[in-house]
PDB file of C-alpha atoms in Angstrom:
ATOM      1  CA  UNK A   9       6.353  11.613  13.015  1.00  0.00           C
ATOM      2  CA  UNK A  10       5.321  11.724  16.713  1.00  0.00           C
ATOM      3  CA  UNK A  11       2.818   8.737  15.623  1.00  0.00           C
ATOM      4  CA  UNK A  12       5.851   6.957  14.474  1.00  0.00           C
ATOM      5  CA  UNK A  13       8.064   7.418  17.307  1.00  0.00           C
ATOM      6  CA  UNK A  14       5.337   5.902  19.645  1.00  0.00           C
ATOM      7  CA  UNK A  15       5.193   2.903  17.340  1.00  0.00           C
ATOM      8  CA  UNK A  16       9.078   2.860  17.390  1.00  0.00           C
ATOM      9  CA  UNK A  17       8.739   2.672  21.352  1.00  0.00           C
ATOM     10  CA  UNK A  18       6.046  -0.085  21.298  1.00  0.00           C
ATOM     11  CA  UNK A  19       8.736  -2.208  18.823  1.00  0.00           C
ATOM     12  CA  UNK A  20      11.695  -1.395  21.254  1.00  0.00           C
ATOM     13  CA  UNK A  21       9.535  -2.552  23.882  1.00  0.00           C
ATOM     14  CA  UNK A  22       7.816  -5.683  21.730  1.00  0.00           C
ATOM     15  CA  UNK A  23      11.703  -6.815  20.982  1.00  0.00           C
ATOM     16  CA  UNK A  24      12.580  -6.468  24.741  1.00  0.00           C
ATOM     17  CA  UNK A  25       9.783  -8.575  26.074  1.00  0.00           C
ATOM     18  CA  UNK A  26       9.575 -11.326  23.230  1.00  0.00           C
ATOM     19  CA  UNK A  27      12.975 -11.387  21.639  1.00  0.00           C
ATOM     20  CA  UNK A  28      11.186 -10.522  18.646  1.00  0.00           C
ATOM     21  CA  UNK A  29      11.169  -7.740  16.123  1.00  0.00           C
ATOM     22  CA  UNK A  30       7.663  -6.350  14.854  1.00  0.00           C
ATOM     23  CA  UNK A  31       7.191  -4.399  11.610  1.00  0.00           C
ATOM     24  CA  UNK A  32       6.175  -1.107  12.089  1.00  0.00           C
ATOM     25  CA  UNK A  33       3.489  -0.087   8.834  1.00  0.00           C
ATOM     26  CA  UNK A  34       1.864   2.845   8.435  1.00  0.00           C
ATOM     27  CA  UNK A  35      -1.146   3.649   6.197  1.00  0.00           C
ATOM     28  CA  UNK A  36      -2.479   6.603   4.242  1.00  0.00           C
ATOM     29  CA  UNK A  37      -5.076   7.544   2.232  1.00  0.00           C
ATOM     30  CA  UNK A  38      -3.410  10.939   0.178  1.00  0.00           C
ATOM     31  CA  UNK A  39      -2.205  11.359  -3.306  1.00  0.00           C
ATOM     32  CA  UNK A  40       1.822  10.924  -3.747  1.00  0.00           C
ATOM     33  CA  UNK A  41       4.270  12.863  -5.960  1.00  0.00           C
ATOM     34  CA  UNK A  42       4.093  11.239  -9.406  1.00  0.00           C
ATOM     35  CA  UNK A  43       1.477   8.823  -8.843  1.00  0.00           C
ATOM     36  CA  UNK A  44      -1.138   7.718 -11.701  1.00  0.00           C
ATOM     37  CA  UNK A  45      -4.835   7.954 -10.953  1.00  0.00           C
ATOM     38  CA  UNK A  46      -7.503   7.252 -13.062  1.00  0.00           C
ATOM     39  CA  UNK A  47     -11.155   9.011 -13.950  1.00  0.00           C
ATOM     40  CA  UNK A  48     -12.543   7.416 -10.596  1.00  0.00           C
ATOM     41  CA  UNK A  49      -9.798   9.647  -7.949  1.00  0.00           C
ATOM     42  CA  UNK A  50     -11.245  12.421  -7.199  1.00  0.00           C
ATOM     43  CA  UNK A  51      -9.438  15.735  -7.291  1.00  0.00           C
ATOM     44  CA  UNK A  52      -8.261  17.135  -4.459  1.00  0.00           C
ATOM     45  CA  UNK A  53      -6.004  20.160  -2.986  1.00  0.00           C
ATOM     46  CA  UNK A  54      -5.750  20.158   0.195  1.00  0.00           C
ATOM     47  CA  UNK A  55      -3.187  21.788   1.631  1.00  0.00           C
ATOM     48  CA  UNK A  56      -0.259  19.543   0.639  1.00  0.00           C
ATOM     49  CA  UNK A  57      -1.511  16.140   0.108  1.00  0.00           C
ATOM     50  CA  UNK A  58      -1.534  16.947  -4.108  1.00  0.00           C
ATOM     51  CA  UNK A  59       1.750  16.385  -3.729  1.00  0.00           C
ATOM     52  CA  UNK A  60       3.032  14.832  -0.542  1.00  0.00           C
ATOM     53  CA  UNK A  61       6.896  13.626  -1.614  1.00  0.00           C
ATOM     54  CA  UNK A  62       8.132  10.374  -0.602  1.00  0.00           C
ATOM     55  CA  UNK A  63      10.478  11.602   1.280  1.00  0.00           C
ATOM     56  CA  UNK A  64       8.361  12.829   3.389  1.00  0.00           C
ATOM     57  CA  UNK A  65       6.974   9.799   5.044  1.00  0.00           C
ATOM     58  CA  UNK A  66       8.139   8.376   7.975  1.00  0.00           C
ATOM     59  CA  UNK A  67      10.938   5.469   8.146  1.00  0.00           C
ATOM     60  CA  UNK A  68       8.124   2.764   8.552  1.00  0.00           C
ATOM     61  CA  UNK A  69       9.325  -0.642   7.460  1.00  0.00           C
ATOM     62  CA  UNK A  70       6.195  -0.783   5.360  1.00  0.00           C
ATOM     63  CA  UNK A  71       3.899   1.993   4.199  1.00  0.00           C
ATOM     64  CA  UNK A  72       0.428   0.919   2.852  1.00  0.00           C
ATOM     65  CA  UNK A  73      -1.208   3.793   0.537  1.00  0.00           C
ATOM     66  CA  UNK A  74      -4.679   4.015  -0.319  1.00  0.00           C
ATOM     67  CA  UNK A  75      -6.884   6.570  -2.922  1.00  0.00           C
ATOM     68  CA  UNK A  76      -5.079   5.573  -6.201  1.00  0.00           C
ATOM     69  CA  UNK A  77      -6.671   3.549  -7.756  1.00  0.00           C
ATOM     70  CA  UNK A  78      -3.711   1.509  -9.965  1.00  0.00           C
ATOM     71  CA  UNK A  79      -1.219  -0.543  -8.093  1.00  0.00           C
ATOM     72  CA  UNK A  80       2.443   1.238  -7.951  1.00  0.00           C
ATOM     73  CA  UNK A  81       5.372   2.242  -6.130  1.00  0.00           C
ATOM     74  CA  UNK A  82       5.810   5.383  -4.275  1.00  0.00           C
ATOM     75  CA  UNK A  83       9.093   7.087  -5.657  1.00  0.00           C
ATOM     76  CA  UNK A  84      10.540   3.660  -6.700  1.00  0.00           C
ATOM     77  CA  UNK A  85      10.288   2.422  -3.036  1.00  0.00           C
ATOM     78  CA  UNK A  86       9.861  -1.050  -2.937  1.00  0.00           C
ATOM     79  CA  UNK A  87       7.700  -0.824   0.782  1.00  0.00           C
ATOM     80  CA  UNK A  88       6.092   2.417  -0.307  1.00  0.00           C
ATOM     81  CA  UNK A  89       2.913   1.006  -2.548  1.00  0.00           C
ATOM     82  CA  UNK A  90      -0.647   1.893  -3.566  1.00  0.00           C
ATOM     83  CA  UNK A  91      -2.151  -1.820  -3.830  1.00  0.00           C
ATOM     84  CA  UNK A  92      -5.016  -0.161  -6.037  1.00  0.00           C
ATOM     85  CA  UNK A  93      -8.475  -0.744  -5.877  1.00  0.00           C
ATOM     86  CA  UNK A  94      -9.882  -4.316  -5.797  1.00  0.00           C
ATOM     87  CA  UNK A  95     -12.427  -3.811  -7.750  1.00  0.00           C
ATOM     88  CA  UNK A  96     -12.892  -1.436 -11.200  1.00  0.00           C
ATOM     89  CA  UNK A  97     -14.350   1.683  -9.875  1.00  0.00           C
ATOM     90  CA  UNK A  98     -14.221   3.693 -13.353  1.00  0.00           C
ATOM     91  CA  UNK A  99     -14.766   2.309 -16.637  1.00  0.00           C
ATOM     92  CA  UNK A 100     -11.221   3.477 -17.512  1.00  0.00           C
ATOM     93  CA  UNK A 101      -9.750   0.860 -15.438  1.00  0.00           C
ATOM     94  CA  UNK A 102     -11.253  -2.410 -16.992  1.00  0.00           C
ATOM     95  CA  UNK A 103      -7.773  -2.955 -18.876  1.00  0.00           C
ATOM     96  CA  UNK A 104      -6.053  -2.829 -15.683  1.00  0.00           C
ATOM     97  CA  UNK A 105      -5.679  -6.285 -13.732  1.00  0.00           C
ATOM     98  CA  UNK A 106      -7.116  -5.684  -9.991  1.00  0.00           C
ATOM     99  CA  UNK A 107      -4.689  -7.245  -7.270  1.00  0.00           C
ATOM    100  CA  UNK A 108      -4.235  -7.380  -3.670  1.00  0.00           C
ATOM    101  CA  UNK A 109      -0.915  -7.624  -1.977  1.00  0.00           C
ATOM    102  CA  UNK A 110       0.334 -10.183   0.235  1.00  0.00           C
ATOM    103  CA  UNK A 111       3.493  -8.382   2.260  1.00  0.00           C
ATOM    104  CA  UNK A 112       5.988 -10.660   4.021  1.00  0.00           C
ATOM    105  CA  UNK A 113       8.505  -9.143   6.460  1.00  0.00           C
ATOM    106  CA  UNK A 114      11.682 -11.016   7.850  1.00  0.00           C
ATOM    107  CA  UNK A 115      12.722 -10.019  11.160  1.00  0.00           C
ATOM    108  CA  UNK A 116      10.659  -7.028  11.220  1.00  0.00           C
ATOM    109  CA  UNK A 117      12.164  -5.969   7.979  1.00  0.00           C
ATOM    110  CA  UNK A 118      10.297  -5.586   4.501  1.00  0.00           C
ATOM    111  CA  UNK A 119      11.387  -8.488   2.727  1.00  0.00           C
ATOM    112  CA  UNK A 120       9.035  -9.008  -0.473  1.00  0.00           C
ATOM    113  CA  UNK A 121       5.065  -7.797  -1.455  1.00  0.00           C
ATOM    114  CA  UNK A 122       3.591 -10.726  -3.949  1.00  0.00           C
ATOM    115  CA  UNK A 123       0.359  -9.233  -5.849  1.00  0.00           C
ATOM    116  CA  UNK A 124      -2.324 -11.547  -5.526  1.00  0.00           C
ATOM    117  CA  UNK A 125      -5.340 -10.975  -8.541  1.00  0.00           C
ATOM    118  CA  UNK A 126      -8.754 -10.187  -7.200  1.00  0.00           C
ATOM    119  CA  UNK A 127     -11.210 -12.508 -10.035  1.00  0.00           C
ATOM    120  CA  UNK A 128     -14.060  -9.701 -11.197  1.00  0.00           C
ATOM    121  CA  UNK A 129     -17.612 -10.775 -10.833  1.00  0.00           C
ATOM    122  CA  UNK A 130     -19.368  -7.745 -12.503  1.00  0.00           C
ATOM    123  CA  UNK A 131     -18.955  -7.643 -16.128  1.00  0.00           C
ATOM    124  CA  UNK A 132     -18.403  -4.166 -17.266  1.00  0.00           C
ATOM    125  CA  UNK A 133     -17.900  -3.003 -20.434  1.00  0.00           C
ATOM    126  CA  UNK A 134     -16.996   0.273 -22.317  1.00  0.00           C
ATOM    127  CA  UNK A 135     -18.425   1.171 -26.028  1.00  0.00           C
ATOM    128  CA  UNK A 136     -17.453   4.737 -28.244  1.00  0.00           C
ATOM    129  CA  UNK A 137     -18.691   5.139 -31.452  1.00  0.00           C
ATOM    130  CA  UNK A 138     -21.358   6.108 -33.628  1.00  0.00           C
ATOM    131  CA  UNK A 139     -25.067   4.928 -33.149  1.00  0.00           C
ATOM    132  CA  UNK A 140     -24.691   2.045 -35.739  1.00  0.00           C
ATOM    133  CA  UNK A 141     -21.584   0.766 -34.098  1.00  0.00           C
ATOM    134  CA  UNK A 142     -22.830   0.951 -30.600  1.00  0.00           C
ATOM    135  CA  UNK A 143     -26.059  -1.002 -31.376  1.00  0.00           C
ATOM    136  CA  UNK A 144     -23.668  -3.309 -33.042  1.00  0.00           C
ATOM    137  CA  UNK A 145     -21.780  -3.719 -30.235  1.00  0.00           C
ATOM    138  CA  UNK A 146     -24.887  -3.933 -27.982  1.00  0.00           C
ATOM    139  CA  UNK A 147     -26.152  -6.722 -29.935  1.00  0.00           C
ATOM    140  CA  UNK A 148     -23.191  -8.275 -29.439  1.00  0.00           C
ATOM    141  CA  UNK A 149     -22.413  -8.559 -25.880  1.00  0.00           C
ATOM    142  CA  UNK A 150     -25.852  -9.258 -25.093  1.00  0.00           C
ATOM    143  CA  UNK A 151     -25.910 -12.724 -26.464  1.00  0.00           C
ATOM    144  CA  UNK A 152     -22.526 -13.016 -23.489  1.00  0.00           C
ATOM    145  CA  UNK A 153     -24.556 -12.790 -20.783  1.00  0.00           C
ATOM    146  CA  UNK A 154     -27.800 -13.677 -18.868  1.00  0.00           C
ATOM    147  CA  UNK A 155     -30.634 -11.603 -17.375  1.00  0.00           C
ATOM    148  CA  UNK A 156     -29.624 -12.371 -13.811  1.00  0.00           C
ATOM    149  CA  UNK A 157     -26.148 -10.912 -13.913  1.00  0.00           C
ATOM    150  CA  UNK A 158     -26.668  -8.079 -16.447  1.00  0.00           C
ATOM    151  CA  UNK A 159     -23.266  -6.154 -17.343  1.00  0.00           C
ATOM    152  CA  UNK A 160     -22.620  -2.639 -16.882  1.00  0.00           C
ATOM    153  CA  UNK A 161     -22.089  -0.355 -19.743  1.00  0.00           C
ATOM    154  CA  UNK A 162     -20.809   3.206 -19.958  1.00  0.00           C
ATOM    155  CA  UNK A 163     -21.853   4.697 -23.605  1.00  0.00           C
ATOM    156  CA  UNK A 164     -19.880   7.216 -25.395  1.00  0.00           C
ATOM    157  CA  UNK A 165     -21.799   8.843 -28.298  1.00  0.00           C
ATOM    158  CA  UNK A 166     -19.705  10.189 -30.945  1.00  0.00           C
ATOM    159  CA  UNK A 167     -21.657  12.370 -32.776  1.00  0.00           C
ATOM    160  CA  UNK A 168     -21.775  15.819 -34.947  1.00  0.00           C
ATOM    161  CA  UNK A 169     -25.769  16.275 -34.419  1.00  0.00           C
ATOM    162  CA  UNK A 170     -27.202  17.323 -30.890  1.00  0.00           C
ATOM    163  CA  UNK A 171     -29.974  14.696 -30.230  1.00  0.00           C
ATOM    164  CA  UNK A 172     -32.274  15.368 -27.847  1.00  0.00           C
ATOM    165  CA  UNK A 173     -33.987  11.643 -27.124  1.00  0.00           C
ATOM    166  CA  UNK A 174     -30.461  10.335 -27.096  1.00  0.00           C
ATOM    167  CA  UNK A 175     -31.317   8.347 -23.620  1.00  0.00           C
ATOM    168  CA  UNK A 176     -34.176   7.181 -24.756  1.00  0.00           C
ATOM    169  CA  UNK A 177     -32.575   5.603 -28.157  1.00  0.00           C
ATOM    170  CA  UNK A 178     -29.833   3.792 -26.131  1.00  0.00           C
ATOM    171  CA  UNK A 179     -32.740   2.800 -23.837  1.00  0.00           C
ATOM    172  CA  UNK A 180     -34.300   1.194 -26.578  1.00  0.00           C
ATOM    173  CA  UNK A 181     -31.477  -0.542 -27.672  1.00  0.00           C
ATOM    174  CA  UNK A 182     -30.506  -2.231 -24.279  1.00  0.00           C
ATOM    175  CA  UNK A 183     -34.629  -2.987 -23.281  1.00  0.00           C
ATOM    176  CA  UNK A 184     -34.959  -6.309 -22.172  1.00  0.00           C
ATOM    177  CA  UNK A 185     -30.875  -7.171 -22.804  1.00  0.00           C
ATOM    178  CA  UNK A 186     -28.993  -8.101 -20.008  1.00  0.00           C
ATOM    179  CA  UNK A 187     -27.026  -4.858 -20.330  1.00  0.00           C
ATOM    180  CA  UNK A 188     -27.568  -2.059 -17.893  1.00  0.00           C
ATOM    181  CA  UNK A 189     -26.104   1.460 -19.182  1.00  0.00           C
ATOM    182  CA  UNK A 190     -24.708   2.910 -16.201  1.00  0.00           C
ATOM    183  CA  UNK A 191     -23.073   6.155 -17.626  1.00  0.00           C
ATOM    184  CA  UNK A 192     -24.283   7.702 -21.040  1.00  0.00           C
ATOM    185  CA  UNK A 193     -22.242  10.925 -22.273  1.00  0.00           C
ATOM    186  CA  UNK A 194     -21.489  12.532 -25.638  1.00  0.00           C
ATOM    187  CA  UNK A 195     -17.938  12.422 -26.759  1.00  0.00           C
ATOM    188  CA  UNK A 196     -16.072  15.652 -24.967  1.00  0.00           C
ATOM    189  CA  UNK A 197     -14.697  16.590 -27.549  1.00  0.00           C
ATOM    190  CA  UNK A 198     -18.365  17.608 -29.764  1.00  0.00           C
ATOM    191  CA  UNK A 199     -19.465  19.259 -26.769  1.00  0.00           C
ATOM    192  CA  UNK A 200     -16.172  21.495 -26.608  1.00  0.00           C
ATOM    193  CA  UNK A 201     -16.608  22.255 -30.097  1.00  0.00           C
ATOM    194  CA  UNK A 202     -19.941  23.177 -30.029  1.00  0.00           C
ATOM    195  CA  UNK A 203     -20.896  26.085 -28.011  1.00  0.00           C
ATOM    196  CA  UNK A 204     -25.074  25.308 -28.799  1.00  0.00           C
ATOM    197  CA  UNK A 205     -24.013  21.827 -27.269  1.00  0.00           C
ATOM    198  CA  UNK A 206     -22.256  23.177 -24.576  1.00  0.00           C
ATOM    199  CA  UNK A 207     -25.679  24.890 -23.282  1.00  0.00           C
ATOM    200  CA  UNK A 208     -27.368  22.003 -23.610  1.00  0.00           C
ATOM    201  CA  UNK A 209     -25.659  19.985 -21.772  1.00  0.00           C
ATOM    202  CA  UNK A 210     -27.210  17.739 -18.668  1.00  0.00           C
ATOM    203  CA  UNK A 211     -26.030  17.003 -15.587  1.00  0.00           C
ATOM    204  CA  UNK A 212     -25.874  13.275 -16.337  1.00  0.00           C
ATOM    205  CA  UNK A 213     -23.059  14.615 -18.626  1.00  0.00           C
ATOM    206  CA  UNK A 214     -21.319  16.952 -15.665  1.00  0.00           C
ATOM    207  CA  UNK A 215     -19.264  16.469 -13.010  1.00  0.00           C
ATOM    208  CA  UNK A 216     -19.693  18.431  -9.283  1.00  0.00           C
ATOM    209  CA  UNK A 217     -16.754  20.230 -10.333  1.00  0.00           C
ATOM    210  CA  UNK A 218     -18.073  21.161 -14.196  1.00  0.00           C
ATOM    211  CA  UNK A 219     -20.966  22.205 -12.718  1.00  0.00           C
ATOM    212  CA  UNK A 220     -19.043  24.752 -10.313  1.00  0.00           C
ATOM    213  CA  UNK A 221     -16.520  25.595 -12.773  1.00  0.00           C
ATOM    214  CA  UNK A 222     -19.609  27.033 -14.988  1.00  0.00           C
ATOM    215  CA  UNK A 223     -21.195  29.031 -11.957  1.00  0.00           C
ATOM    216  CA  UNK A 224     -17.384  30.668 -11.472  1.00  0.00           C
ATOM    217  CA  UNK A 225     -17.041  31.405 -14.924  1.00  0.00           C
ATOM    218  CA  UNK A 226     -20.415  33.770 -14.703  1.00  0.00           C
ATOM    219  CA  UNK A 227     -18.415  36.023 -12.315  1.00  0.00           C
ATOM    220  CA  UNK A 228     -15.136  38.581 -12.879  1.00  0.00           C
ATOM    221  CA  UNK A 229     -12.323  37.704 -11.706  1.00  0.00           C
ATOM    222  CA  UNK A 230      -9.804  39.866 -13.215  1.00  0.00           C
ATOM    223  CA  UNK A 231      -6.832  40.731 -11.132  1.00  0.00           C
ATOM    224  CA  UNK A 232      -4.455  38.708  -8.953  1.00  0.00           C
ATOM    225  CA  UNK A 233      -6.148  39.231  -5.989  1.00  0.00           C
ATOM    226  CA  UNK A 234      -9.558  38.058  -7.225  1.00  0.00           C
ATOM    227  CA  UNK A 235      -7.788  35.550  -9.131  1.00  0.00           C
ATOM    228  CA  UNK A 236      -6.167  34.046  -5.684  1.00  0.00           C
ATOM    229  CA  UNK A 237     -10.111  34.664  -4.511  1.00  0.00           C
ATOM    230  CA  UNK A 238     -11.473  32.420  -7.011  1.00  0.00           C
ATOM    231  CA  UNK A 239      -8.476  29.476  -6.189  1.00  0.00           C
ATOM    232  CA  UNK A 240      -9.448  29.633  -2.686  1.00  0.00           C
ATOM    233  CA  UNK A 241     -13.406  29.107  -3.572  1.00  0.00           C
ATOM    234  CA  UNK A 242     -12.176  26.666  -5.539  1.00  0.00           C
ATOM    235  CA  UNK A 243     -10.148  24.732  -2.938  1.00  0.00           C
ATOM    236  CA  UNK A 244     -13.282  25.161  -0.261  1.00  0.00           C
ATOM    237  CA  UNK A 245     -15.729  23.230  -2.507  1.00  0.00           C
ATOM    238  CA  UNK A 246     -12.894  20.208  -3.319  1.00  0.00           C
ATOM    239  CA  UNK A 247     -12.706  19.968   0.862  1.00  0.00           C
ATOM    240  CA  UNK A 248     -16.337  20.054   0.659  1.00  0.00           C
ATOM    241  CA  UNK A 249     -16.991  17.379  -1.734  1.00  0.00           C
ATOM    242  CA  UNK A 250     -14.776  15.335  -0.957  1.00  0.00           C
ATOM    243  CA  UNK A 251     -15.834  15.557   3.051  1.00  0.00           C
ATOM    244  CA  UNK A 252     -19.285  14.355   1.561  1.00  0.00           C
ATOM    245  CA  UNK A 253     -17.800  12.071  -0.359  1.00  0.00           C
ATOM    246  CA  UNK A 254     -15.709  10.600   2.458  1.00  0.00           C
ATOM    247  CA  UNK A 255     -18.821  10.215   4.899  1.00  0.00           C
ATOM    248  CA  UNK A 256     -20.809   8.509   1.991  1.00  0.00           C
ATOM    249  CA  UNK A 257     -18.160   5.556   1.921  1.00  0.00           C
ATOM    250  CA  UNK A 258     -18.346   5.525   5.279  1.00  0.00           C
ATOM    251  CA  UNK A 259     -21.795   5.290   6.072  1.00  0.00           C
ATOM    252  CA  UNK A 260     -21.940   2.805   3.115  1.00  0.00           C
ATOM    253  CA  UNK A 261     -19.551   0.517   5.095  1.00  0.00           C
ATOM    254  CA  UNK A 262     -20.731   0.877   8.369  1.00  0.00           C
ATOM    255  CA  UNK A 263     -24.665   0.326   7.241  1.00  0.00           C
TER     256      UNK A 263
END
């Protein structure tokens, strides 16, 4: 709020000198009360900013959010929004149209935010099923598309048998396509139900977070206090991923 009431200063003082009246906006990058993410957010508890309310922000006339990925308004606020992501960064949001927004203020006020869409250049596709049905499918989009733009796939094997060359059968089926398999997993839901599958999982399959989940669940923690122990070992490697995380984007932007 002291941020805000120098920016609230600089408008007085805008207004004074030019007769005219700036917007104030603000921006974040945190995770609201009630928002909807997707598989591609990252999970994160730090300190508050799980659930930062909306009435918590300051009186900004507009407040641009970023880290969710879907477009939406922050506790029905009109100039409270997540824009989204421009681009699908998860296979789980192909369905969802990807927009930009084009604010326009009247006399420093929020008047109106018009979503502009963003056209997608990579083709990306998801497939579930079966083998059969997922070579069928394969077959299928590869006659869509050409060699020099191949599409992106994410694979979903549904599947009651543990099969050990699975990668290099969907290999096989994509070789010389122009379909690149970007993320190839086993239905959840056979792994959960299958403790033999369960140990063989790979890391392909596993998240950061599985992975450390897994080392946790080696160790006792019986008892509130070791279960409050555990929660805040649990916090300290979500701060530390997502720290990594956060200095991968932006070394990726500034290289």
């Amino acid at each position: 709020h002291s941020i805000y009431a120098l920016a609230a200063e600089q408008q007085v003082s805008i207004k004074k000198e030019s007769g005219k009246t700036v917007p104030i906006i603000a921006t974040g990058h945190l995770t609201t009360v009630g928002a909807k993410s997707s598989e591609s957010v990252r999970d994160i508890y730090i300190g508050t900013l799980d659930a930062f309310p909306s009435s918590a922000f300051p009186p900004a006339n507009y407040i641009a959010l970023g880290h969710i990925h879907r477009p939406q308004l922050v506790g029905g606020l009109e100039h409270i929004r997540y824009c989204g992501s421009p681009i699908p960064l998860s296979f789980d949001e192909l369905n969802n149209d990807k927009t930009i927004l084009l604010v326009e203020f009247a006399n420093g006020e929020f008047k109106e935010a018009i979503a502009k869409e963003v056209p997608r250049f990579q083709p990306m596709h998801l497939i579930k099923g079966n083998l059969e049905k997922i070579e069928s499918e394969i077959n299928t989009l590869a006659k869509q598309y050409e060699l020099s733009q191949p599409a992106w796939l994410d694979i979903e094997v549904s599947t009651q048998d543990y099969l050990n060359d699975l990668q290099q059968r969907i290999q096989s089926m994509v070789e010389d396509l122009p379909l690149e398999v970007l993320l190839l997993r086993r239905e959840r839901k056979q792994r959960l139900h299958s403790i033999d599958s369960q140990s063989k999982e790979t890391l392909q399959e596993l998240t950061p977070k599985d992975v450390f989940e897994k080392r946790l669940a080696l160790e006792n923690w019986e008892g509130k206090d070791l279960q409050e122990k555990r929660q805040r070992i649990s916090q300290a490697f979500d701060e530390v991923v997502d720290d990594l995380i956060n200095e991968s984007e932006l070394y990726t932007v500034e290289k």
